[in-house]
CSV table of C-alpha atoms and ligand atoms in Angstrom, one decimal:
chain,number,residue,atom,x,y,z
A,1,MET,CA,46.8,-17.6,-38.7
A,2,THR,CA,43.2,-18.3,-39.9
A,3,ALA,CA,39.8,-16.9,-38.8
A,4,PRO,CA,36.3,-16.5,-40.1
A,5,ASP,CA,36.8,-13.3,-42.3
A,6,LEU,CA,38.6,-11.4,-39.6
A,7,ALA,CA,41.1,-8.8,-40.7
A,8,ALA,CA,43.7,-7.7,-38.1
A,9,GLU,CA,42.9,-4.4,-36.4
A,10,HIS,CA,45.8,-2.1,-35.7
A,11,LEU,CA,45.4,-0.7,-32.2
A,12,GLY,CA,46.7,2.8,-31.6
A,13,ALA,CA,47.9,4.7,-28.5
A,14,GLU,CA,44.3,5.5,-27.5
A,15,TYR,CA,44.1,1.8,-26.4
A,16,PHE,CA,46.4,2.6,-23.5
A,17,ALA,CA,43.9,5.2,-22.0
A,18,ASP,CA,40.7,3.3,-22.7
A,19,PRO,CA,41.1,-0.4,-23.4
A,20,TYR,CA,37.5,-1.1,-22.3
A,21,SER,CA,35.7,0.5,-25.2
A,22,VAL,CA,38.2,-1.0,-27.7
A,23,HIS,CA,37.4,-4.4,-26.1
A,24,ALA,CA,33.7,-3.8,-26.4
A,25,ARG,CA,34.1,-3.0,-30.1
A,26,LEU,CA,36.3,-5.9,-30.8
A,27,ARG,CA,34.2,-8.3,-28.9
A,28,ALA,CA,31.1,-7.3,-30.9
A,29,ARG,CA,33.0,-8.3,-34.0
A,30,HIS,CA,34.4,-11.5,-32.5
A,31,PRO,CA,35.6,-12.5,-29.0
A,32,VAL,CA,38.8,-13.8,-30.5
A,33,MET,CA,40.3,-11.2,-32.9
A,34,PRO,CA,43.6,-10.7,-34.7
A,35,VAL,CA,45.2,-7.4,-33.7
A,36,VAL,CA,48.4,-5.5,-34.0
A,37,LEU,CA,49.1,-4.0,-30.6
A,38,PRO,CA,50.4,-0.5,-30.2
A,39,GLY,CA,54.2,-0.5,-30.6
A,40,GLY,CA,54.0,-3.9,-32.2
A,41,ASP,CA,54.5,-4.9,-35.8
A,42,SER,CA,53.1,-8.5,-36.1
A,43,PRO,CA,49.5,-9.7,-35.5
A,44,ALA,CA,48.6,-11.6,-32.3
A,45,TRP,CA,45.2,-13.0,-31.1
A,46,LEU,CA,43.4,-10.9,-28.6
A,47,ILE,CA,40.7,-12.6,-26.6
A,48,THR,CA,38.0,-10.3,-25.2
A,49,GLY,CA,35.1,-12.7,-24.5
A,50,TYR,CA,34.8,-14.2,-20.9
A,51,ALA,CA,34.2,-17.8,-21.8
A,52,GLU,CA,36.9,-17.8,-24.4
A,53,ALA,CA,39.3,-16.1,-22.0
A,54,ARG,CA,38.8,-18.7,-19.3
A,55,ALA,CA,39.1,-21.5,-21.8
A,56,ALA,CA,42.4,-20.1,-23.2
A,57,LEU,CA,43.9,-19.5,-19.7
A,58,ALA,CA,43.2,-23.1,-18.8
A,59,ASP,CA,44.4,-24.6,-22.1
A,60,PRO,CA,47.7,-26.5,-21.7
A,61,ARG,CA,48.4,-26.1,-25.5
A,62,LEU,CA,48.9,-22.4,-25.0
A,63,HIS,CA,52.5,-22.3,-23.7
A,64,LYS,CA,54.5,-19.7,-21.9
A,65,SER,CA,57.8,-20.8,-23.4
A,66,MET,CA,58.8,-22.5,-26.7
A,67,PRO,CA,62.1,-23.9,-27.9
A,68,GLY,CA,63.8,-21.2,-30.0
A,69,TRP,CA,61.6,-18.4,-28.6
A,70,GLY,CA,62.8,-16.0,-26.0
A,71,PRO,CA,66.0,-14.1,-25.4
A,72,GLU,CA,69.5,-15.1,-26.3
A,73,PRO,CA,70.9,-17.6,-23.8
A,74,GLY,CA,73.2,-15.9,-21.4
A,75,SER,CA,71.8,-12.4,-21.9
A,76,VAL,CA,70.4,-10.4,-19.0
A,77,PHE,CA,66.9,-10.9,-20.4
A,78,ALA,CA,67.4,-14.7,-20.3
A,79,VAL,CA,68.3,-14.4,-16.6
A,80,LEU,CA,65.2,-12.4,-15.7
A,81,GLU,CA,62.8,-14.5,-17.7
A,82,GLN,CA,63.3,-17.8,-15.9
A,83,HIS,CA,60.5,-17.3,-13.5
A,84,MET,CA,57.2,-19.2,-13.0
A,85,LEU,CA,55.1,-16.9,-15.0
A,86,ASN,CA,57.2,-17.7,-18.1
A,87,SER,CA,57.4,-21.4,-17.3
A,88,ASP,CA,55.3,-24.4,-18.3
A,89,PRO,CA,54.9,-27.7,-16.3
A,90,PRO,CA,56.9,-29.3,-14.8
A,91,ASP,CA,59.2,-26.3,-14.1
A,92,HIS,CA,56.2,-24.1,-13.3
A,93,GLY,CA,55.1,-26.3,-10.4
A,94,ARG,CA,58.6,-26.6,-9.0
A,95,LEU,CA,59.1,-22.8,-8.9
A,96,ARG,CA,55.6,-22.0,-7.7
A,97,ARG,CA,55.7,-24.5,-4.8
A,98,LEU,CA,58.7,-22.8,-3.4
A,99,VAL,CA,56.7,-19.6,-2.6
A,100,ASN,CA,53.1,-20.8,-2.5
A,101,LYS,CA,53.0,-21.1,1.3
A,102,ALA,CA,54.3,-17.6,2.0
A,103,PHE,CA,51.3,-16.1,0.2
A,104,THR,CA,48.4,-18.2,1.5
A,105,ALA,CA,45.5,-16.3,3.0
A,106,ARG,CA,46.4,-17.7,6.5
A,107,HIS,CA,50.0,-16.6,6.1
A,108,VAL,CA,49.4,-13.1,4.8
A,109,GLU,CA,46.7,-12.4,7.4
A,110,ARG,CA,49.6,-12.2,9.9
A,111,LEU,CA,50.8,-9.1,8.0
A,112,ARG,CA,47.5,-7.2,8.7
A,113,PRO,CA,48.9,-5.2,11.6
A,114,ARG,CA,52.0,-4.2,9.7
A,115,ILE,CA,50.1,-3.3,6.6
A,116,GLY,CA,47.8,-1.2,8.8
A,117,ALA,CA,50.7,0.6,10.3
A,118,ILE,CA,52.3,1.3,7.0
A,119,THR,CA,49.0,2.6,5.7
A,120,ALA,CA,48.5,4.9,8.7
A,121,GLY,CA,52.0,6.3,8.4
A,122,LEU,CA,51.5,7.1,4.7
A,123,LEU,CA,48.1,8.8,5.4
A,124,ASP,CA,49.7,10.8,8.2
A,125,GLY,CA,52.1,12.3,5.6
A,126,ILE,CA,49.4,13.4,3.2
A,127,PRO,CA,48.6,17.1,3.5
A,128,ALA,CA,44.9,18.0,3.6
A,129,ARG,CA,43.2,20.3,1.1
A,130,SER,CA,46.2,20.9,-1.1
A,131,GLU,CA,46.7,19.1,-4.4
A,132,VAL,CA,48.6,15.8,-3.9
A,133,ASP,CA,49.5,12.9,-6.2
A,134,LEU,CA,47.8,10.0,-4.5
A,135,LEU,CA,49.7,7.5,-6.7
A,136,ALA,CA,53.1,8.7,-5.6
A,137,SER,CA,52.2,9.4,-2.0
A,138,PHE,CA,50.0,6.4,-1.2
A,139,ALA,CA,49.1,3.8,-3.9
A,140,PHE,CA,52.8,3.2,-4.8
A,141,PRO,CA,54.6,3.3,-1.4
A,142,LEU,CA,52.1,1.0,0.3
A,143,PRO,CA,52.5,-2.2,-1.9
A,144,ILE,CA,56.2,-1.6,-2.6
A,145,THR,CA,57.0,-1.3,1.2
A,146,VAL,CA,55.0,-4.4,1.9
A,147,ILE,CA,56.6,-6.6,-0.7
A,148,CYS,CA,60.1,-5.3,0.0
A,149,GLU,CA,59.7,-6.1,3.7
A,150,LEU,CA,58.3,-9.6,2.9
A,151,LEU,CA,61.2,-10.3,0.5
A,152,GLY,CA,63.8,-8.6,2.6
A,153,ILE,CA,64.7,-5.9,0.1
A,154,PRO,CA,65.8,-2.5,1.4
A,155,THR,CA,63.2,0.1,0.5
A,156,GLY,CA,65.9,2.7,-0.1
A,157,ALA,CA,66.1,1.7,-3.8
A,158,ARG,CA,62.3,1.9,-4.3
A,159,ASP,CA,62.5,4.8,-6.8
A,160,ASP,CA,64.8,2.6,-8.9
A,161,PHE,CA,62.3,-0.2,-8.7
A,162,ARG,CA,59.5,2.0,-9.9
A,163,GLU,CA,61.6,3.1,-12.9
A,164,TRP,CA,62.7,-0.4,-13.7
A,165,SER,CA,59.2,-1.8,-13.4
A,166,THR,CA,57.8,1.0,-15.6
A,167,THR,CA,60.2,0.0,-18.3
A,168,VAL,CA,59.4,-3.7,-17.9
A,169,VAL,CA,55.6,-3.3,-18.5
A,170,SER,CA,55.9,-0.6,-21.1
A,171,ASN,CA,55.1,-1.3,-24.8
A,172,THR,CA,57.1,1.8,-25.9
A,173,ALA,CA,60.3,1.8,-23.9
A,174,PRO,CA,63.3,2.2,-26.2
A,175,ALA,CA,65.5,-0.9,-26.5
A,176,ASP,CA,68.6,0.7,-25.0
A,177,VAL,CA,66.6,1.8,-21.9
A,178,THR,CA,65.1,-1.7,-21.5
A,179,TYR,CA,68.6,-3.2,-21.7
A,180,ALA,CA,70.1,-0.8,-19.2
A,181,HIS,CA,67.3,-1.4,-16.7
A,182,ALA,CA,67.4,-5.2,-17.1
A,183,THR,CA,71.2,-5.1,-16.5
A,184,ALA,CA,70.7,-2.9,-13.5
A,185,MET,CA,68.1,-5.3,-12.1
A,186,VAL,CA,70.2,-8.4,-12.5
A,187,GLY,CA,73.2,-6.6,-11.0
A,188,TYR,CA,71.1,-5.4,-8.0
A,189,PHE,CA,69.6,-8.8,-7.3
A,190,ARG,CA,72.9,-10.6,-7.6
A,191,THR,CA,74.5,-8.3,-5.1
A,192,LEU,CA,71.6,-8.5,-2.7
A,193,LEU,CA,71.4,-12.3,-2.9
A,194,ALA,CA,75.1,-12.6,-2.3
A,195,ALA,CA,74.8,-10.4,0.8
A,196,LYS,CA,71.9,-12.5,2.1
A,197,ARG,CA,73.8,-15.7,1.5
A,198,ARG,CA,76.7,-14.4,3.6
A,199,GLU,CA,74.3,-13.1,6.3
A,200,PRO,CA,70.8,-14.7,6.1
A,201,THR,CA,67.9,-12.6,7.4
A,202,ASP,CA,64.4,-13.6,8.4
A,203,ASP,CA,62.6,-13.1,5.0
A,204,LEU,CA,61.4,-14.8,1.9
A,205,LEU,CA,64.6,-14.3,-0.2
A,206,SER,CA,66.8,-15.8,2.5
A,207,ALA,CA,64.4,-18.8,2.7
A,208,LEU,CA,64.7,-19.2,-1.1
A,209,ILE,CA,68.5,-19.1,-0.9
A,210,ALA,CA,68.4,-21.8,1.8
A,211,ALA,CA,66.1,-23.9,-0.4
A,212,ARG,CA,68.5,-23.5,-3.3
A,213,ASP,CA,71.5,-24.3,-1.2
A,214,SER,CA,69.9,-27.4,0.4
A,215,ASP,CA,68.3,-29.3,-2.5
A,216,ASP,CA,69.4,-27.3,-5.6
A,217,SER,CA,65.8,-27.0,-6.8
A,218,LEU,CA,66.5,-23.5,-7.9
A,219,SER,CA,69.4,-22.4,-10.1
A,220,GLU,CA,71.2,-19.2,-9.3
A,221,ASP,CA,69.6,-17.4,-12.3
A,222,GLU,CA,66.2,-18.7,-11.3
A,223,LEU,CA,66.7,-17.2,-7.9
A,224,VAL,CA,67.4,-13.8,-9.4
A,225,SER,CA,64.4,-14.2,-11.7
A,226,MET,CA,62.1,-15.2,-8.8
A,227,ALA,CA,63.2,-12.1,-6.9
A,228,PHE,CA,62.5,-9.9,-9.9
A,229,LEU,CA,59.1,-11.4,-10.5
A,230,LEU,CA,58.0,-11.2,-6.9
A,231,LEU,CA,59.1,-7.6,-6.6
A,232,VAL,CA,57.5,-6.4,-9.9
A,233,ALA,CA,54.3,-8.5,-9.7
A,234,GLY,CA,54.1,-7.8,-6.0
A,235,HIS,CA,53.7,-4.0,-6.3
A,236,GLU,CA,53.0,-2.9,-9.9
A,237,THR,CA,49.6,-4.6,-9.9
A,238,THR,CA,48.3,-3.5,-6.4
A,239,VAL,CA,49.5,0.1,-7.0
A,240,ASN,CA,47.1,0.3,-9.9
A,241,LEU,CA,44.2,-1.4,-8.1
A,242,ILE,CA,44.5,1.2,-5.4
A,243,ALA,CA,45.0,4.2,-7.7
A,244,SER,CA,42.5,3.2,-10.4
A,245,GLY,CA,40.1,2.0,-7.8
A,246,VAL,CA,40.1,5.4,-6.0
A,247,LEU,CA,39.6,7.0,-9.4
A,248,ALA,CA,36.6,4.7,-10.2
A,249,LEU,CA,35.1,5.6,-6.8
A,250,LEU,CA,35.6,9.4,-7.5
A,251,LEU,CA,33.9,9.0,-10.8
A,252,ASN,CA,31.0,7.0,-9.3
A,253,PRO,CA,30.2,9.2,-6.2
A,254,ARG,CA,27.1,7.2,-5.3
A,255,GLU,CA,29.2,4.0,-5.0
A,256,LEU,CA,31.7,5.9,-2.9
A,257,ASP,CA,28.9,7.2,-0.6
A,258,ARG,CA,27.5,3.6,-0.4
A,259,LEU,CA,30.9,2.3,0.7
A,260,ARG,CA,31.3,5.0,3.3
A,261,ALA,CA,27.8,4.3,4.6
A,262,SER,CA,28.4,0.6,4.8
A,263,PRO,CA,32.1,-0.2,5.5
A,264,SER,CA,31.2,-3.9,5.7
A,265,LEU,CA,30.9,-3.8,1.9
A,266,ILE,CA,34.7,-3.5,1.7
A,267,GLY,CA,35.4,-7.2,0.8
A,268,GLY,CA,32.8,-7.2,-2.1
A,269,ALA,CA,33.9,-3.7,-3.1
A,270,VAL,CA,37.5,-4.8,-3.6
A,271,GLU,CA,36.3,-7.7,-5.8
A,272,GLU,CA,34.1,-5.4,-7.9
A,273,LEU,CA,37.0,-2.9,-8.2
A,274,LEU,CA,39.2,-5.8,-9.4
A,275,ARG,CA,36.6,-6.7,-12.0
A,276,TYR,CA,36.0,-3.1,-13.1
A,277,VAL,CA,39.6,-1.8,-13.1
A,278,ALA,CA,41.5,-5.1,-13.9
A,279,PRO,CA,45.0,-3.6,-13.3
A,280,VAL,CA,46.5,-6.4,-15.3
A,281,SER,CA,44.8,-5.6,-18.6
A,282,HIS,CA,46.3,-8.3,-20.7
A,283,ALA,CA,47.5,-11.6,-19.2
A,284,THR,CA,51.1,-12.2,-20.2
A,285,PHE,CA,52.1,-13.6,-23.6
A,286,ARG,CA,51.1,-17.1,-24.5
A,287,CYS,CA,52.0,-19.0,-27.6
A,288,ALA,CA,50.2,-21.9,-29.3
A,289,ALA,CA,52.4,-25.0,-29.2
A,290,GLU,CA,50.0,-26.8,-31.5
A,291,PRO,CA,46.8,-25.6,-33.4
A,292,VAL,CA,44.1,-24.7,-30.9
A,293,GLU,CA,40.5,-23.7,-31.5
A,294,VAL,CA,39.2,-21.0,-29.2
A,295,GLY,CA,35.7,-19.5,-29.7
A,296,GLY,CA,35.4,-21.1,-33.2
A,297,VAL,CA,38.7,-19.5,-34.3
A,298,GLN,CA,41.6,-21.6,-35.4
A,299,ILE,CA,44.8,-20.4,-33.7
A,300,GLY,CA,47.8,-21.7,-35.6
A,301,ARG,CA,51.0,-23.3,-34.1
A,302,GLY,CA,53.4,-20.6,-33.1
A,303,ASP,CA,50.7,-17.8,-33.0
A,304,ALA,CA,50.9,-15.3,-30.1
A,305,VAL,CA,47.8,-15.0,-27.9
A,306,PHE,CA,46.9,-12.3,-25.4
A,307,VAL,CA,43.9,-12.7,-23.1
A,308,ALA,CA,42.3,-9.3,-22.3
A,309,LEU,CA,41.4,-9.8,-18.7
A,310,SER,CA,39.9,-6.4,-18.6
A,311,GLY,CA,37.8,-7.3,-21.6
A,312,ALA,CA,36.6,-10.6,-20.2
A,313,ASN,CA,35.6,-8.8,-17.0
A,314,ARG,CA,33.3,-6.6,-18.9
A,315,ASP,CA,31.7,-9.2,-21.2
A,316,PRO,CA,27.9,-8.7,-21.0
A,317,ALA,CA,27.5,-12.4,-21.6
A,318,ARG,CA,29.0,-12.9,-18.1
A,319,PHE,CA,28.3,-9.8,-16.0
A,320,CYS,CA,25.0,-7.8,-16.2
A,321,ASP,CA,25.6,-4.1,-17.0
A,322,PRO,CA,29.3,-4.7,-17.1
A,323,GLU,CA,30.3,-1.1,-17.7
A,324,GLY,CA,28.7,0.0,-14.5
A,325,LEU,CA,30.5,0.0,-11.1
A,326,ASP,CA,28.2,-1.8,-8.6
A,327,LEU,CA,29.9,-2.4,-5.2
A,328,GLY,CA,27.0,-4.6,-4.1
A,329,ARG,CA,27.1,-7.0,-7.0
A,330,ASP,CA,28.4,-10.6,-7.0
A,331,SER,CA,31.7,-10.1,-8.9
A,332,SER,CA,33.0,-13.6,-8.2
A,333,GLY,CA,34.4,-15.3,-11.2
A,334,HIS,CA,36.2,-12.1,-12.4
A,335,LEU,CA,39.5,-12.8,-14.1
A,336,ALA,CA,41.5,-10.0,-12.7
A,337,PHE,CA,43.9,-12.5,-11.0
A,338,GLY,CA,43.9,-14.7,-14.1
A,339,HIS,CA,42.8,-18.4,-14.2
A,340,GLY,CA,44.4,-21.8,-14.4
A,341,ILE,CA,47.9,-22.8,-13.3
A,342,HIS,CA,49.2,-19.2,-13.4
A,343,TYR,CA,46.4,-17.8,-11.2
A,344,CYS,CA,47.9,-15.0,-9.2
A,345,VAL,CA,49.9,-16.4,-6.3
A,346,GLY,CA,49.7,-13.0,-4.5
A,347,ALA,CA,45.9,-12.7,-4.6
A,348,PRO,CA,45.3,-13.0,-0.9
A,349,LEU,CA,48.0,-10.3,-0.2
A,350,ALA,CA,46.6,-8.0,-2.9
A,351,ARG,CA,43.1,-8.3,-1.4
A,352,LEU,CA,44.3,-7.6,2.1
A,353,GLU,CA,46.4,-4.6,1.1
A,354,ALA,CA,43.5,-3.2,-1.0
A,355,GLU,CA,41.0,-3.6,1.8
A,356,ILE,CA,43.3,-1.9,4.3
A,357,ALA,CA,44.1,0.9,1.8
A,358,PHE,CA,40.6,1.8,0.9
A,359,ALA,CA,39.2,1.5,4.4
A,360,GLY,CA,42.1,3.6,5.7
A,361,LEU,CA,41.8,6.3,3.2
A,362,LEU,CA,38.0,6.6,3.6
A,363,GLY,CA,38.3,6.5,7.4
A,364,ARG,CA,40.9,9.3,7.4
A,365,PHE,CA,39.3,11.6,4.9
A,366,ASP,CA,35.6,12.7,4.8
A,367,ARG,CA,35.8,14.0,1.3
A,368,LEU,CA,38.0,13.1,-1.7
A,369,GLU,CA,38.1,15.2,-4.9
A,370,LEU,CA,39.8,14.8,-8.2
A,371,ALA,CA,42.0,17.9,-8.5
A,372,VAL,CA,42.0,17.9,-12.4
A,373,PRO,CA,39.4,17.2,-15.0
A,374,PRO,CA,39.3,13.4,-15.6
A,375,GLU,CA,40.0,13.8,-19.4
A,376,SER,CA,43.4,15.3,-18.5
A,377,LEU,CA,44.6,12.2,-16.6
A,378,ARG,CA,47.4,10.3,-18.4
A,379,TRP,CA,47.7,6.6,-18.7
A,380,ARG,CA,50.8,4.6,-18.9
A,381,PRO,CA,51.8,3.2,-22.4
A,382,SER,CA,51.3,-0.5,-21.4
A,383,THR,CA,48.9,-3.2,-22.6
A,384,LEU,CA,50.0,-5.4,-19.6
A,385,ILE,CA,49.2,-2.9,-16.9
A,386,HIS,CA,46.4,-0.4,-17.2
A,387,GLY,CA,47.6,2.3,-14.8
A,388,LEU,CA,47.6,6.0,-14.3
A,389,GLU,CA,50.8,8.2,-14.5
A,390,SER,CA,49.6,10.1,-11.5
A,391,LEU,CA,46.4,10.8,-9.6
A,392,PRO,CA,46.1,14.4,-8.4
A,393,VAL,CA,43.5,14.7,-5.7
A,394,ARG,CA,42.4,16.9,-2.8
A,395,LEU,CA,41.5,15.3,0.5
A,396,TYR,CA,39.5,16.7,3.3
A,397,PRO,CA,40.1,15.2,6.7
A,398,ALA,CA,37.4,13.6,8.9
A,399,GLY,CA,36.3,16.0,11.7
A,400,GLY,CA,37.3,19.1,9.6
A,401,GLY,CA,40.9,19.2,10.7
A,402,THR,CA,43.5,21.1,8.8
A,403,SER,CA,45.9,18.3,7.9
A,404,GLY,CA,46.0,14.6,7.3
A,405,GLN,CA,47.8,14.1,10.6
B,1,HEM,C1,45.7,-6.3,-7.5
B,1,HEM,C2,46.8,-6.9,-7.5
B,1,HEM,C3,47.2,-8.0,-8.4
B,1,HEM,C4,46.7,-8.4,-9.6
B,1,HEM,C5,45.5,-7.8,-10.3
B,1,HEM,C6,47.4,-9.5,-10.1
B,1,HEM,C7,47.2,-10.2,-11.3
B,1,HEM,C8,47.8,-11.3,-11.7
B,1,HEM,C9,47.5,-12.1,-12.9
B,1,HEM,C10,46.4,-11.7,-13.9
B,1,HEM,C11,48.4,-13.1,-13.0
B,1,HEM,C12,48.4,-14.2,-14.1
B,1,HEM,C13,49.0,-13.6,-15.4
B,1,HEM,C14,49.0,-14.6,-16.5
B,1,HEM,O1,48.4,-15.7,-16.4
B,1,HEM,O2,49.6,-14.2,-17.6
B,1,HEM,C15,49.2,-13.0,-11.9
B,1,HEM,C16,50.3,-13.9,-11.6
B,1,HEM,C17,51.1,-13.7,-10.6
B,1,HEM,N1,51.1,-12.8,-9.6
B,1,HEM,FE1,49.7,-11.4,-9.3
B,1,HEM,N2,48.4,-9.8,-9.2
B,1,HEM,C18,48.3,-8.9,-8.2
B,1,HEM,C19,49.1,-8.9,-7.0
B,1,HEM,C20,50.2,-9.7,-6.8
B,1,HEM,C21,51.0,-9.7,-5.6
B,1,HEM,C22,50.8,-8.8,-4.4
B,1,HEM,C23,51.9,-10.6,-5.8
B,1,HEM,C24,53.0,-11.0,-4.7
B,1,HEM,C25,54.1,-11.4,-4.9
B,1,HEM,C26,51.7,-11.3,-7.1
B,1,HEM,C27,52.5,-12.3,-7.6
B,1,HEM,C28,52.2,-13.0,-8.7
B,1,HEM,C29,53.0,-14.1,-9.2
B,1,HEM,C30,54.3,-14.6,-8.6
B,1,HEM,C31,52.3,-14.6,-10.4
B,1,HEM,C32,52.8,-15.7,-11.3
B,1,HEM,C33,52.0,-17.0,-10.9
B,1,HEM,C34,52.3,-18.2,-11.7
B,1,HEM,O3,52.9,-18.1,-12.8
B,1,HEM,O4,51.9,-19.3,-11.3
B,1,HEM,N3,50.6,-10.7,-7.6
B,1,HEM,N4,48.9,-11.9,-11.1
């Protein structure tokens, strides 16, 4: 790996809690920097500049898969990793086309009443005035219920999904735990898909099974991997947009008041929260299939590249006063959903869920308070997802009632 006099920075565990200030420091040195990520042992390129991030995400020479890379064929990891987000053309297009339609804005709009009902039900269950973990009681169950219903996965195992997903996105999970959870996931999906093949239901997984059985465009392992990707990507991200978005509003009370006073701001507010929070902090792993120059830096063949979406979203060369939350600004062009061929397929669903979640929460509760000092909040050990472990709050209902019901 070569670069203009850039020595690799070793990033420590503090990067998990506050990636933003690390990005600002790195970007000031160079928008494309060699780093060693926390929990890692070899250098990788970390891109924190907006223009450089966009260029890298659209560069076909930065591959998702390379011959000889990746898990041992036949292992549980090899099964789980056969999804579109790990694939390059032409496989990527084949896999993505199978689900694209289910996630278009027009299609997901039909889910609005159901998402509203799930939201209302969860808010009913939140006790007023006492300390409650908003992540466990609201931010997590809303997206996991929506994606499970869409895919046709029973929600009974949702605590298992949360545990598995936490391991998948962690930089520090022990190898034996990762292996055990990957094995459990493959087993779970194989059993579920076999049951759906015997008795098809009206959901996306049954539709994918039918597609596989009719034209064989999806192998059995790809089917398992697709279910895994849609389940994990379909909740982990939105959970953290809702939880970290609520935290951002609590820490910026003038913006919270502004949203309360003008509910019509909600669409723009969600975009600004996406820019500001960027729940997917790093885009997933990419690897240079040939030498590539990004931002004047020569990235060598075989080098690992991570695009810091949360860094790009706060690049002062692209967004004015980027460290400030401004719900009225034009945040379009943010990279929270990525860019290029892997641009988030679930973006319309995530936007709809977030709008309904924020509007529902603010409509139901007049006052929201953080129940602990912000410095005591704990962040998950992940560079992929920037997310809280929990969000203890106190909520005071509209109209001065005694409960959230
Ligand atoms: C706030 C919520 C969400 C955020 C911030 C988000 C972010 C992202 C990002 C950044 C990528 C590209 C990653 C990369 O290039 O390495 C991505 C891809 C993807 N997302 Fe989302 N996502 C969200 C919600 C969802 C939802 C609700 C689904 C529903 C299933 C979903 C499904 C996917 C899939 C399948 C891909 C892979 C697309 C491809 O490879 O072509 N996401 N998402």
